[in-house]
Coordinates of C-alpha atoms in Angstrom, one line a residue:
X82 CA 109.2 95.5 68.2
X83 CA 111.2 92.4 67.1
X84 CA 112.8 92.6 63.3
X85 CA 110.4 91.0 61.0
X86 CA 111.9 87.7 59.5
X87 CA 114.7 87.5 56.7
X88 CA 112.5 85.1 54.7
X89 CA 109.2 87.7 54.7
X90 CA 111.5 90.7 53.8
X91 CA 113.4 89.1 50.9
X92 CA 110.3 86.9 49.6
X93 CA 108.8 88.0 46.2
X94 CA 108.5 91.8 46.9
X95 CA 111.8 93.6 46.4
X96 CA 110.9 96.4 44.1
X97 CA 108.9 98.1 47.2
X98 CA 110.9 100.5 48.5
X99 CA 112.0 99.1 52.1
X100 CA 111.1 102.2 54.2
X101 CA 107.7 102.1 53.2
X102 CA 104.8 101.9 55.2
X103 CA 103.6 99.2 52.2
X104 CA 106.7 97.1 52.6
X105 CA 105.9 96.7 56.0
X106 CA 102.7 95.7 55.6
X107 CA 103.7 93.2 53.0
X108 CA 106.3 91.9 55.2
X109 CA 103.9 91.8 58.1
X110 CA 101.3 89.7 55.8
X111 CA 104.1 87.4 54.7
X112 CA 105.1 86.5 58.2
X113 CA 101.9 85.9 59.0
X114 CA 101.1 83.6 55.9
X115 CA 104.5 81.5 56.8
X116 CA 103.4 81.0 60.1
X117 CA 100.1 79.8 59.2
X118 CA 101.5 77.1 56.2
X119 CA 104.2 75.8 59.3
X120 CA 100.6 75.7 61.8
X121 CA 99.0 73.8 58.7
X122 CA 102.1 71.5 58.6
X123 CA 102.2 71.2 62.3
X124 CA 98.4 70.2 62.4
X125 CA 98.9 67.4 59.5
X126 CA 101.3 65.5 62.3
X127 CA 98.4 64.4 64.5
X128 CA 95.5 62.0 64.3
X129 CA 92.4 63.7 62.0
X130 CA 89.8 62.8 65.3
X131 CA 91.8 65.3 67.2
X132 CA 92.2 68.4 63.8
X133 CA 89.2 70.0 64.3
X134 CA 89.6 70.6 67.9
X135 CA 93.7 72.2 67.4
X136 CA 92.4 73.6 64.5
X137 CA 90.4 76.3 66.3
X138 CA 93.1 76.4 69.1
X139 CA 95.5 77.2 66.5
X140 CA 93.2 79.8 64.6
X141 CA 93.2 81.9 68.3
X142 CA 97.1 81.5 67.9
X143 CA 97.7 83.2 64.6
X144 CA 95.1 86.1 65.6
X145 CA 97.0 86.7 68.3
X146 CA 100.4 86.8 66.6
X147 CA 98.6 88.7 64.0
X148 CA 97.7 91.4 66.3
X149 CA 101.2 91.2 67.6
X150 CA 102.3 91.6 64.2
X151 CA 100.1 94.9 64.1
X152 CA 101.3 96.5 67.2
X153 CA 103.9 99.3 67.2
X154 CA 105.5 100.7 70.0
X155 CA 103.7 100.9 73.6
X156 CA 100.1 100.0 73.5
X157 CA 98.7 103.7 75.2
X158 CA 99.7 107.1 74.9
X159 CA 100.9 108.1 78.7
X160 CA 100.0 111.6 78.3
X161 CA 96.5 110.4 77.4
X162 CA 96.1 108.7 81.1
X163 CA 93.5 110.4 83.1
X164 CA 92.7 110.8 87.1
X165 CA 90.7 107.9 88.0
X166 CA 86.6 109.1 88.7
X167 CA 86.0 109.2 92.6
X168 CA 83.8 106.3 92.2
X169 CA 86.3 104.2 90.2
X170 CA 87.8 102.3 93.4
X171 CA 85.3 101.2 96.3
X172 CA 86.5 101.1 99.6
X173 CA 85.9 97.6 101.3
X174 CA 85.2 98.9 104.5
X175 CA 82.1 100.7 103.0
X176 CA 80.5 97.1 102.0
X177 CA 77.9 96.1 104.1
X178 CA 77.9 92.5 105.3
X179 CA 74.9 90.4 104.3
X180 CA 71.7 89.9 106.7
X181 CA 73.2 87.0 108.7
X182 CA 70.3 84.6 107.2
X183 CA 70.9 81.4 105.9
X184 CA 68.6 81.6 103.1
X185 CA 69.4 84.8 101.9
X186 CA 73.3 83.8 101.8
X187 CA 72.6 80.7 100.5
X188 CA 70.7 82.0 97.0
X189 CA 73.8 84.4 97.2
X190 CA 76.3 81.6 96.9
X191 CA 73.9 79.5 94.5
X192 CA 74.4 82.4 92.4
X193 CA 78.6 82.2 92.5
X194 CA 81.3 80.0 90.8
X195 CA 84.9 80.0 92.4
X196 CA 87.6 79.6 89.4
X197 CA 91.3 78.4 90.5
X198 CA 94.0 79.5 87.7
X199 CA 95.9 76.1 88.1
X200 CA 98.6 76.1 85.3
X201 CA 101.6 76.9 87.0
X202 CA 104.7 74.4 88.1
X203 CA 106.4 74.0 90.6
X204 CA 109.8 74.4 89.5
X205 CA 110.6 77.8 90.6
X206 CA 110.6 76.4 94.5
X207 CA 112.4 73.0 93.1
X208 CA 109.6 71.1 93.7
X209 CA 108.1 68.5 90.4
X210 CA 104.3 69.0 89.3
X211 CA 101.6 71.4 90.0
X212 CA 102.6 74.0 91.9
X213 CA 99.1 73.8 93.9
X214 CA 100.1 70.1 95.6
X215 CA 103.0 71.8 97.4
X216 CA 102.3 71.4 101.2
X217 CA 102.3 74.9 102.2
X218 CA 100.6 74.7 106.1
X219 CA 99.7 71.6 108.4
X220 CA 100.7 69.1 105.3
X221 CA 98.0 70.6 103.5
X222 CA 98.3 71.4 99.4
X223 CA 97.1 75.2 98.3
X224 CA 94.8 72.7 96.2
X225 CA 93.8 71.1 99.8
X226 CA 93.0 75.0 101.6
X227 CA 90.9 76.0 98.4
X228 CA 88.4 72.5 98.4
X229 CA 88.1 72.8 102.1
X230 CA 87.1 76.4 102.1
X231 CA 84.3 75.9 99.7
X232 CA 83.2 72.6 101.5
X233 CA 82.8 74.9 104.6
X234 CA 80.9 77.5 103.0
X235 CA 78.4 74.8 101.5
X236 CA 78.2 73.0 104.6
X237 CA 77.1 76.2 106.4
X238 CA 74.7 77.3 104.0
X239 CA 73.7 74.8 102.7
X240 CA 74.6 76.0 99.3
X241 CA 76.9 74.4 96.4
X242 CA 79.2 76.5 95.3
X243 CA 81.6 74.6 92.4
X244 CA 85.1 75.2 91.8
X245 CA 86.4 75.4 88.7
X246 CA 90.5 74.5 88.6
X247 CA 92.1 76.1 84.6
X248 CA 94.5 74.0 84.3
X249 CA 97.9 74.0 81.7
X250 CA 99.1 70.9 79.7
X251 CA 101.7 71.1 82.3
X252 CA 99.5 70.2 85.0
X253 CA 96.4 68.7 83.4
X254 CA 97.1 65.1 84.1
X255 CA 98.9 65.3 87.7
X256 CA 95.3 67.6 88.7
X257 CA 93.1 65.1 87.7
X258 CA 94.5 62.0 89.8
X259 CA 94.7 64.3 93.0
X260 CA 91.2 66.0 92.4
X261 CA 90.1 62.3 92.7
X262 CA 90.7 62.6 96.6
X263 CA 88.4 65.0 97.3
X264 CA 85.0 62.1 95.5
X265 CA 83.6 62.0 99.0
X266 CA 83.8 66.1 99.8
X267 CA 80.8 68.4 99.3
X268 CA 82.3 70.6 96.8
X269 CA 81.8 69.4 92.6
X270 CA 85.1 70.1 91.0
X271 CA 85.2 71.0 87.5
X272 CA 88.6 71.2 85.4
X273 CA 89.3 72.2 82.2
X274 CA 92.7 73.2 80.2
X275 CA 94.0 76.2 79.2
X276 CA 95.2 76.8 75.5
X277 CA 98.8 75.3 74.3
X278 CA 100.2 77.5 72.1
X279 CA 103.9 77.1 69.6
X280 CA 106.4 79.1 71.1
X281 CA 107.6 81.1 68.2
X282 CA 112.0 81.2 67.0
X283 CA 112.8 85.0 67.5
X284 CA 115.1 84.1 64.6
X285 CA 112.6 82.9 61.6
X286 CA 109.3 83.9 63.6
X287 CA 108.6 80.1 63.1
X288 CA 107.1 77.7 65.9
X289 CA 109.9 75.7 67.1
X290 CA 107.6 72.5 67.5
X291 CA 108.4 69.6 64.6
X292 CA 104.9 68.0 65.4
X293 CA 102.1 68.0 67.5
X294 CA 103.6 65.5 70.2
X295 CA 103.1 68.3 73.0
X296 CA 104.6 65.4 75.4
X297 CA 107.7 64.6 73.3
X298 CA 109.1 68.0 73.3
X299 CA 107.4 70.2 76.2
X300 CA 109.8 72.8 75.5
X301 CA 108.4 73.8 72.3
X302 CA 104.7 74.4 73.9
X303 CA 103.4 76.9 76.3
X304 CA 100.2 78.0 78.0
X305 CA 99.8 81.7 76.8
X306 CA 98.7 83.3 80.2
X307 CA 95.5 83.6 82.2
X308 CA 94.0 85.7 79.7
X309 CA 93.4 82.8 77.9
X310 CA 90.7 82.0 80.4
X311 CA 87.5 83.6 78.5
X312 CA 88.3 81.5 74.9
X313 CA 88.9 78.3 76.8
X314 CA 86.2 78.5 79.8
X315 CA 83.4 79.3 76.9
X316 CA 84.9 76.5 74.4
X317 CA 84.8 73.3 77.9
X318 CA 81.0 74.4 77.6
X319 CA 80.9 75.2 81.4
X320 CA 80.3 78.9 81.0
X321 CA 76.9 78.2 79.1
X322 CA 76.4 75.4 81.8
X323 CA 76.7 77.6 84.8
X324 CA 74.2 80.2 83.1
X325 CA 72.2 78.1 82.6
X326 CA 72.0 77.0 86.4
X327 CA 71.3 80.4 86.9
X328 CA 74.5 81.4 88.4
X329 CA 75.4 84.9 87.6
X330 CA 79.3 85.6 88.8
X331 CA 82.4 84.2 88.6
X332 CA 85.4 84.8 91.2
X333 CA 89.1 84.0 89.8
X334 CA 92.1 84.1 91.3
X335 CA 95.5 82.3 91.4
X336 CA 95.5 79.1 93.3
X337 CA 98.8 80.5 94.9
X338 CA 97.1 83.2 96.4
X339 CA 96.1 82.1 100.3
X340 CA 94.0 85.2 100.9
X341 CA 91.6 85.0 97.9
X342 CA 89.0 83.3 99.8
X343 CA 85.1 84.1 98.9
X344 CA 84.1 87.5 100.3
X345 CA 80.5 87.8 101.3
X346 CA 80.8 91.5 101.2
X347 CA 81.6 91.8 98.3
X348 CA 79.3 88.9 96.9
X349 CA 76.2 91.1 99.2
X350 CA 77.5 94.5 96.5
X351 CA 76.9 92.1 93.3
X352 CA 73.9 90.1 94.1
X353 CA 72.5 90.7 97.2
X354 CA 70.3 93.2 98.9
X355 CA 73.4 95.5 98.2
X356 CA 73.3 94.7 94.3
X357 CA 74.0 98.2 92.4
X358 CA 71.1 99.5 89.7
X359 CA 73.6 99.9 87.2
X360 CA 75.0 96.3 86.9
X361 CA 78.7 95.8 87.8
X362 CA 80.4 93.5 85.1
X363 CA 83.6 93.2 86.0
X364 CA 85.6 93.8 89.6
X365 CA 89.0 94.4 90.2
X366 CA 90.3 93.6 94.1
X367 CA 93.1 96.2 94.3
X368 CA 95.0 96.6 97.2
X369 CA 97.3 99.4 98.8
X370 CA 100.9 99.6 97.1
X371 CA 103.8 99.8 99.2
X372 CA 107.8 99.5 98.1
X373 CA 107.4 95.4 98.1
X374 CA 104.6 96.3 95.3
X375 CA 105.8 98.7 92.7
X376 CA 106.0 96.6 89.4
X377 CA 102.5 95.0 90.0
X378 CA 99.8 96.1 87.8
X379 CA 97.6 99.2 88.5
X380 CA 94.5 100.6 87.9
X381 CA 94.3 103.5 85.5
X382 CA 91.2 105.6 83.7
X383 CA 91.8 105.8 79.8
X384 CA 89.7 106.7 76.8
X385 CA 87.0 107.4 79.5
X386 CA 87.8 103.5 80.5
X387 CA 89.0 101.9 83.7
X388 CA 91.6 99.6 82.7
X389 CA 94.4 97.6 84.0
X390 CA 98.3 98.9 83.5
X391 CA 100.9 96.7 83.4
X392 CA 104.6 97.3 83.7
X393 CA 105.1 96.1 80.0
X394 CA 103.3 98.5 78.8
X395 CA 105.0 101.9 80.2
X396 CA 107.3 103.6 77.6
X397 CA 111.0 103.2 79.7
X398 CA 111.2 107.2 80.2
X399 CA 108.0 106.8 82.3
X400 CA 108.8 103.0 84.4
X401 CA 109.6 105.1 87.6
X402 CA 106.9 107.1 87.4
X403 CA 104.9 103.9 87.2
X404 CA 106.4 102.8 90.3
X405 CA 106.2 105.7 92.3
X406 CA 103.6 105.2 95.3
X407 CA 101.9 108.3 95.0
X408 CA 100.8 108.8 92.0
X409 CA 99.8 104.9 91.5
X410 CA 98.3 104.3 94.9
X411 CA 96.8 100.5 93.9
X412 CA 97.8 97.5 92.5
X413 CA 96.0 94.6 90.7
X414 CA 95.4 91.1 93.5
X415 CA 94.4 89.3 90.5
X416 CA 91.4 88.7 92.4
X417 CA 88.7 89.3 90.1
X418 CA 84.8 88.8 89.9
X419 CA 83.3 88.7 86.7
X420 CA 79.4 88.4 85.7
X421 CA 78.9 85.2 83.2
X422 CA 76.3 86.7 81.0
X423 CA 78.7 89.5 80.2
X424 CA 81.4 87.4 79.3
X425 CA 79.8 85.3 76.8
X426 CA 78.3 88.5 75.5
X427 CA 82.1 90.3 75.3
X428 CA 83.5 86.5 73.1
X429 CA 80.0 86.4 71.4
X430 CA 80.3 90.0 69.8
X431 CA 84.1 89.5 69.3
X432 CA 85.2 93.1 71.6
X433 CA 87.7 91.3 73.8
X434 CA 90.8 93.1 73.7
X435 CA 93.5 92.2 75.5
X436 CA 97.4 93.9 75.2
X437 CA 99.6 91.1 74.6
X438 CA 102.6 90.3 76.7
X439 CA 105.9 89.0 74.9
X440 CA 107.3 87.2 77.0
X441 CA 111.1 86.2 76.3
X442 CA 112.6 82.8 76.6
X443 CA 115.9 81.2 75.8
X444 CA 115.6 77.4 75.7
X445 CA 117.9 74.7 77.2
X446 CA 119.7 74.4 73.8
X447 CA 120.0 77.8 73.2
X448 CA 117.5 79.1 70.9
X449 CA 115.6 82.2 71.7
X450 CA 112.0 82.4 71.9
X451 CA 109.0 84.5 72.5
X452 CA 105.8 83.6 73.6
X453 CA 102.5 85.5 73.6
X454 CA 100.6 86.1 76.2
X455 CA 97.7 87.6 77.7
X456 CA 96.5 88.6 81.6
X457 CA 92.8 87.8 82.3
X458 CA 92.5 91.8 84.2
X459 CA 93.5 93.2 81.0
X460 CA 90.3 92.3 79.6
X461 CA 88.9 94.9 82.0
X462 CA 88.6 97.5 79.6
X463 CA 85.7 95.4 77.5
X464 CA 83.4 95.1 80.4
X465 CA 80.8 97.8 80.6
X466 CA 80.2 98.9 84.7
X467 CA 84.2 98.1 85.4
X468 CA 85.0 99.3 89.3
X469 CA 87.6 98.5 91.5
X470 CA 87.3 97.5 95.4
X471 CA 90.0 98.5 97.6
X472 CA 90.7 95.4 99.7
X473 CA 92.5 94.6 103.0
X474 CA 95.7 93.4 102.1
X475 CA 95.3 90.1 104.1
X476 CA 92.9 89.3 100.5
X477 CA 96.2 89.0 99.0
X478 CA 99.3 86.4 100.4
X479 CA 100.5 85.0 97.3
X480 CA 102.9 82.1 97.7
X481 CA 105.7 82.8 95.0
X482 CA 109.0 81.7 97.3
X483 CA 109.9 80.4 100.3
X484 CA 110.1 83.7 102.1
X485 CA 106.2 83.7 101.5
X486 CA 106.3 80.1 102.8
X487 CA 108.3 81.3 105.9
X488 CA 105.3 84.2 106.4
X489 CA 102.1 81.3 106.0
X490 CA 103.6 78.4 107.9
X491 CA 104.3 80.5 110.5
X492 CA 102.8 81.9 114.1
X493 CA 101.7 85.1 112.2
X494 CA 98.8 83.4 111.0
X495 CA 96.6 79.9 112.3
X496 CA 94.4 77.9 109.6
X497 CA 90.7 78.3 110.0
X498 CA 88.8 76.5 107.7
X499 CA 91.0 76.6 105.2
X500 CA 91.6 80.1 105.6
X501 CA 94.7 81.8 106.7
X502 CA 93.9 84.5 109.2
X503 CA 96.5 86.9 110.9
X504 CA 97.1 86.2 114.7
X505 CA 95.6 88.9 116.9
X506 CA 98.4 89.3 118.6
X507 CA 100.1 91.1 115.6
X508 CA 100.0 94.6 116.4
X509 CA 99.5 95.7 112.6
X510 CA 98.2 94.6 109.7
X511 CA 100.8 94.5 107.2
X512 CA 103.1 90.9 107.0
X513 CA 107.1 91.4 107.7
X514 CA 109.3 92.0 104.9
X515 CA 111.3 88.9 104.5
X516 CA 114.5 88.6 102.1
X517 CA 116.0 84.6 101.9
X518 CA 119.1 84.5 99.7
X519 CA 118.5 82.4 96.5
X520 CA 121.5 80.2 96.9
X521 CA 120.6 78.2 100.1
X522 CA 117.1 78.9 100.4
X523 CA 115.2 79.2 96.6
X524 CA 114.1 75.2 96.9
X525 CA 111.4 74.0 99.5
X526 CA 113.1 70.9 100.5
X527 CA 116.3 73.0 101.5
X528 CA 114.7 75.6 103.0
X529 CA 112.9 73.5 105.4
X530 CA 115.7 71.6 106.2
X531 CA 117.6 74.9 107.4
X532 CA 114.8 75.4 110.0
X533 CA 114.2 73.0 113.1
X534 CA 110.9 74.9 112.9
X535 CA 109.6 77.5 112.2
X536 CA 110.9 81.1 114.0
X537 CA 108.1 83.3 116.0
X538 CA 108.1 86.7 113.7
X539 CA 104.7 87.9 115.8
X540 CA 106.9 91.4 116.0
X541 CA 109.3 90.8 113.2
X542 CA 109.1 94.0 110.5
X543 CA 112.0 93.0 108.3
X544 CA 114.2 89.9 107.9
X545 CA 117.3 89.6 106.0
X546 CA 119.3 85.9 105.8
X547 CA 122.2 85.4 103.3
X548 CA 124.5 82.7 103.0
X549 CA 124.6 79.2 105.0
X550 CA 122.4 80.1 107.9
X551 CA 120.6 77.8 110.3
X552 CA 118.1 77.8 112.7
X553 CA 117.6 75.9 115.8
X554 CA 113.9 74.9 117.4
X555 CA 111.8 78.2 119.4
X556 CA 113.9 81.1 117.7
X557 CA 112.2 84.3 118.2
X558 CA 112.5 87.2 115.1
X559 CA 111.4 90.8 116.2
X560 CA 111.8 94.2 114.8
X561 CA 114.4 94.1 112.0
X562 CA 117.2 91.0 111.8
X563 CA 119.9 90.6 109.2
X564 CA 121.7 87.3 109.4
X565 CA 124.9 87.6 106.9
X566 CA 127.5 84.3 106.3
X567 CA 129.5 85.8 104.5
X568 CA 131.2 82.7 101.7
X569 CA 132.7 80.4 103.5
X570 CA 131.2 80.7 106.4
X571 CA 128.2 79.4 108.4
X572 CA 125.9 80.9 111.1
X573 CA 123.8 78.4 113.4
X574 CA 121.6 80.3 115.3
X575 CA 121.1 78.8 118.7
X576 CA 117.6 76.7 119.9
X577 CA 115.8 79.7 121.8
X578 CA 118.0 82.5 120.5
X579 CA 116.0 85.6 120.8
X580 CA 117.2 88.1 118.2
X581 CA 116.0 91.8 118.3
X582 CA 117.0 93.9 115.8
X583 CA 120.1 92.7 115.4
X584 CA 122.7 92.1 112.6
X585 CA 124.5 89.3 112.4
X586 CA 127.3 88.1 110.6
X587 CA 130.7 86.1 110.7
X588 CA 130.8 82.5 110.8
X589 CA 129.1 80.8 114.1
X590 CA 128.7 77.1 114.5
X591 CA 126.6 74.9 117.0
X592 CA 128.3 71.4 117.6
X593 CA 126.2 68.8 118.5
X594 CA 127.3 67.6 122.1

């Protein structure tokens, strides 16, 4: 927990003794009340059309650092986490497909709304804008896979599936001009923004913001994580719109995220012929953990609950057990299908719970921050008929750095439809473990430029490249390859080089003759 401010423990209430459990409470309340006069003053800087709109936004904001203010120490007692029930997980491979009728998948899909979390940058791979307009196969965007995937199912079926893009104040305005490309596509795109929340001084517990000119200082602001999702999908009105369409589930997942495609299996298990008596509210997609996986959140049973365990939450004495593969088998996709009626019933009657995240910052000019945040699985635990599905792990190829970028552009998979599928010729299931060091490959631009094209890794398992390291056209990878320039030094590895596991290292350059 962070020390409460110096202004709220000195302010009007020294004669209570300062161990108390009442002098913390009083501090707590002060803190709180500061914040909310500085929101005030903060909303009194913009135009009175916009007030009433921030002025809810900003009410959701002072809950939630009220609640942060509340919390003390780790959010669950880890002696209190039970087995998970038999029937907690589903096995994929026990769905049955739908009846291969047109009609009967159709009315499936009328019934389905496909929800892009779009607020991300991206300026962790160097690149300006939203991260989903990065090419990332064939010159085609994430945002370009994910429209022409739902254009193919409607086309098919002859259904209309929406999607739904939450976008950030980051990436709001840069979404809207490129969503404009896709007018003459049969797929209606619907967009609507996340929250924009103060980040808070750690010093004062104050928002750093002098106004509300979110554009003028960016800095200040942040979007305060997918959990967000349920407030601001309600308040755009499009969660009473699609019930009222008759449309029954959602399915969420990060644009970044290559394998989250629609699943008609698991669509058949919530509203087709396969639909459960009991209903299922909320599902998790969970896939197996390996080594690459260990501080991704898992599923757990608590209070008789299934809920979602994230590594922020483990006491420190218990982090490795948290990691360790056998005991936590799964971990969370982020893949998640919802129902819509229960959702607006979980914000109607005001049970949606999620543990908040504080997330530390240091801006460029030094001060240190925190931010509040929440993760949309979290909210698991508020659902009633929560289950997870064990997936494939092709469902999940998220795009984070260019070693991912190395796996999807490659010969390991070709593009169908928009989807990525894994070339047959691979002679298992699981992707190679690729390592690119951060200095010479972190940015796209660079790491394409250090590639005449892309190697064949059909039968790589693990690659390793560090330092100044080129490749020339038709490379082949297979089994495990480390590549090593050591400072200094540069390795160009040949045009048709065929490297089997093999280390490498030294300094080796190619002239051009």
């Amino acid at each position: 927990m962070l020390d409460v401010p110096h202004e709220a423990k000195v302010r009007g209430h020294q004669r209570v003794p300062s161990d108390s459990k009442e002098f913390h409470e009083v501090t707590k309340r002060d803190a709180l009340r500061l914040l909310e006069n500085d929101v005030d003053r903060l909303l009194q800087t913009t135009e009175p059309a916009r007030r009433p709109a921030l002025q809810a936004e900003m009410n959701r904001f002072a809950e939630l650092f009220g609640r942060f203010l509340q919390e003390e120490g780790p959010s669950l007692d880890w002696n209190k986490i039970q087995k998970l029930p038999e029937n907690a997980v589903m096995n994929y491979s026990n769905l049955k497909s739908p009846k291969n009728e047109q009609n009967e998948i159709r009315n499936m899909l009328d019934k389905l709304v496909v929800i892009k979390l779009n607020g991300g940058l991206g300026t962790s791979m160097g690149c300006h804008g939203p991260k989903s307009v990065i090419p990332v196969r064939s010159d085609l965007t994430f945002l370009d896979l994910t429209v022409q995937q739902i254009e193919h199912l409607n086309k098919t079926y002859d259904a209309n599936v929406p999607l739904v893009l939450m976008n950030s104040f980051n990436t709001d305005e840069d979404t809207e001009k490129i969503v404009r490309k896709y007018k003459g596509f049969r797929v209606q795109i619907h967009t609507f923004n996340q929250s924009c929340f103060p980040r808070i001084s750690r010093e004062h517990f104050l928002p750093v913001a002098k106004d509300f000119d979110v554009e003028k200082d960016m800095e200040a602001w942040y979007p305060p994580g997918h959990g967000d999702f349920y407030d601001t999908f309600r308040n755009s009105g499009l969660l009473k719109r699609f019930i009222e369409e008759g449309r029954e589930y959602c399915f969420l997942s990060n644009i970044d995220n290559l394998g989250a495609t629609v699943d008609l299996n698991i669509l058949n298990k919530l509203v087709g012929e396969e639909r459960a008596s009991t209903p299922v509210d909320f599902v998790m997609e969970v896939t197996d953990k390996t080594r690459a996986d260990v501080k991704g959140g898992t599923l757990i049973q608590f209070e008789n609950k299934l809920r979602l365990l994230e590594i922020a939450q483990v006491p420190k004495e218990h982090v490795d057990d948290f990691k360790s593969v056998k005991t936590f088998k799964f971990f969370n996709t982020n893949n998640i299908w919802a129902n819509l009626a229960a959702i607006d019933r979980v914000l109607r009657e005001r049970t949606l719970n999620m543990e908040i995240i504080v997330n530390n910052k240091t801006l460029e000019n030094g001060t240190r921050v925190i931010q509040l945040e929440t993760a949309v699985g979290a909210a698991m635990k508020c659902f009633d008929g929560s289950v997870g599905i064990n997936v494939p792990r092709s469902r999940f190829l998220p795009v984070k750095k260019s070693s991912d970028l190395l796996l999807v552009m490659s010969n390991l998979y070709t593009l169908k439809n928009g989807s990525l599928v894994m070339s047959p010729q691979r002679m298992f299931p699981t992707t190679p473990l690729v390592k690119l060091g951060e200095n010479h490959f972190s940015k796209v631009k660079e790491f394409l430029g250090r590639f005449a094209n892309i190697p064949d890794i059909i039968e790589l398992d693990h690659l390793t490249v560090s330092g100044d390291v080129t490749f020339g056209r038709g490379v082949s990878l297979r089994g495990t390859v480390i590549i090593i320039a050591n400072h200094g030094d540069r390795i160009d590895i040949p045009a048709g080089a065929i490297l089997e596991n093999k280390i490498v290292s030294g300094n080796m350059r190619i002239l051009d003759h």
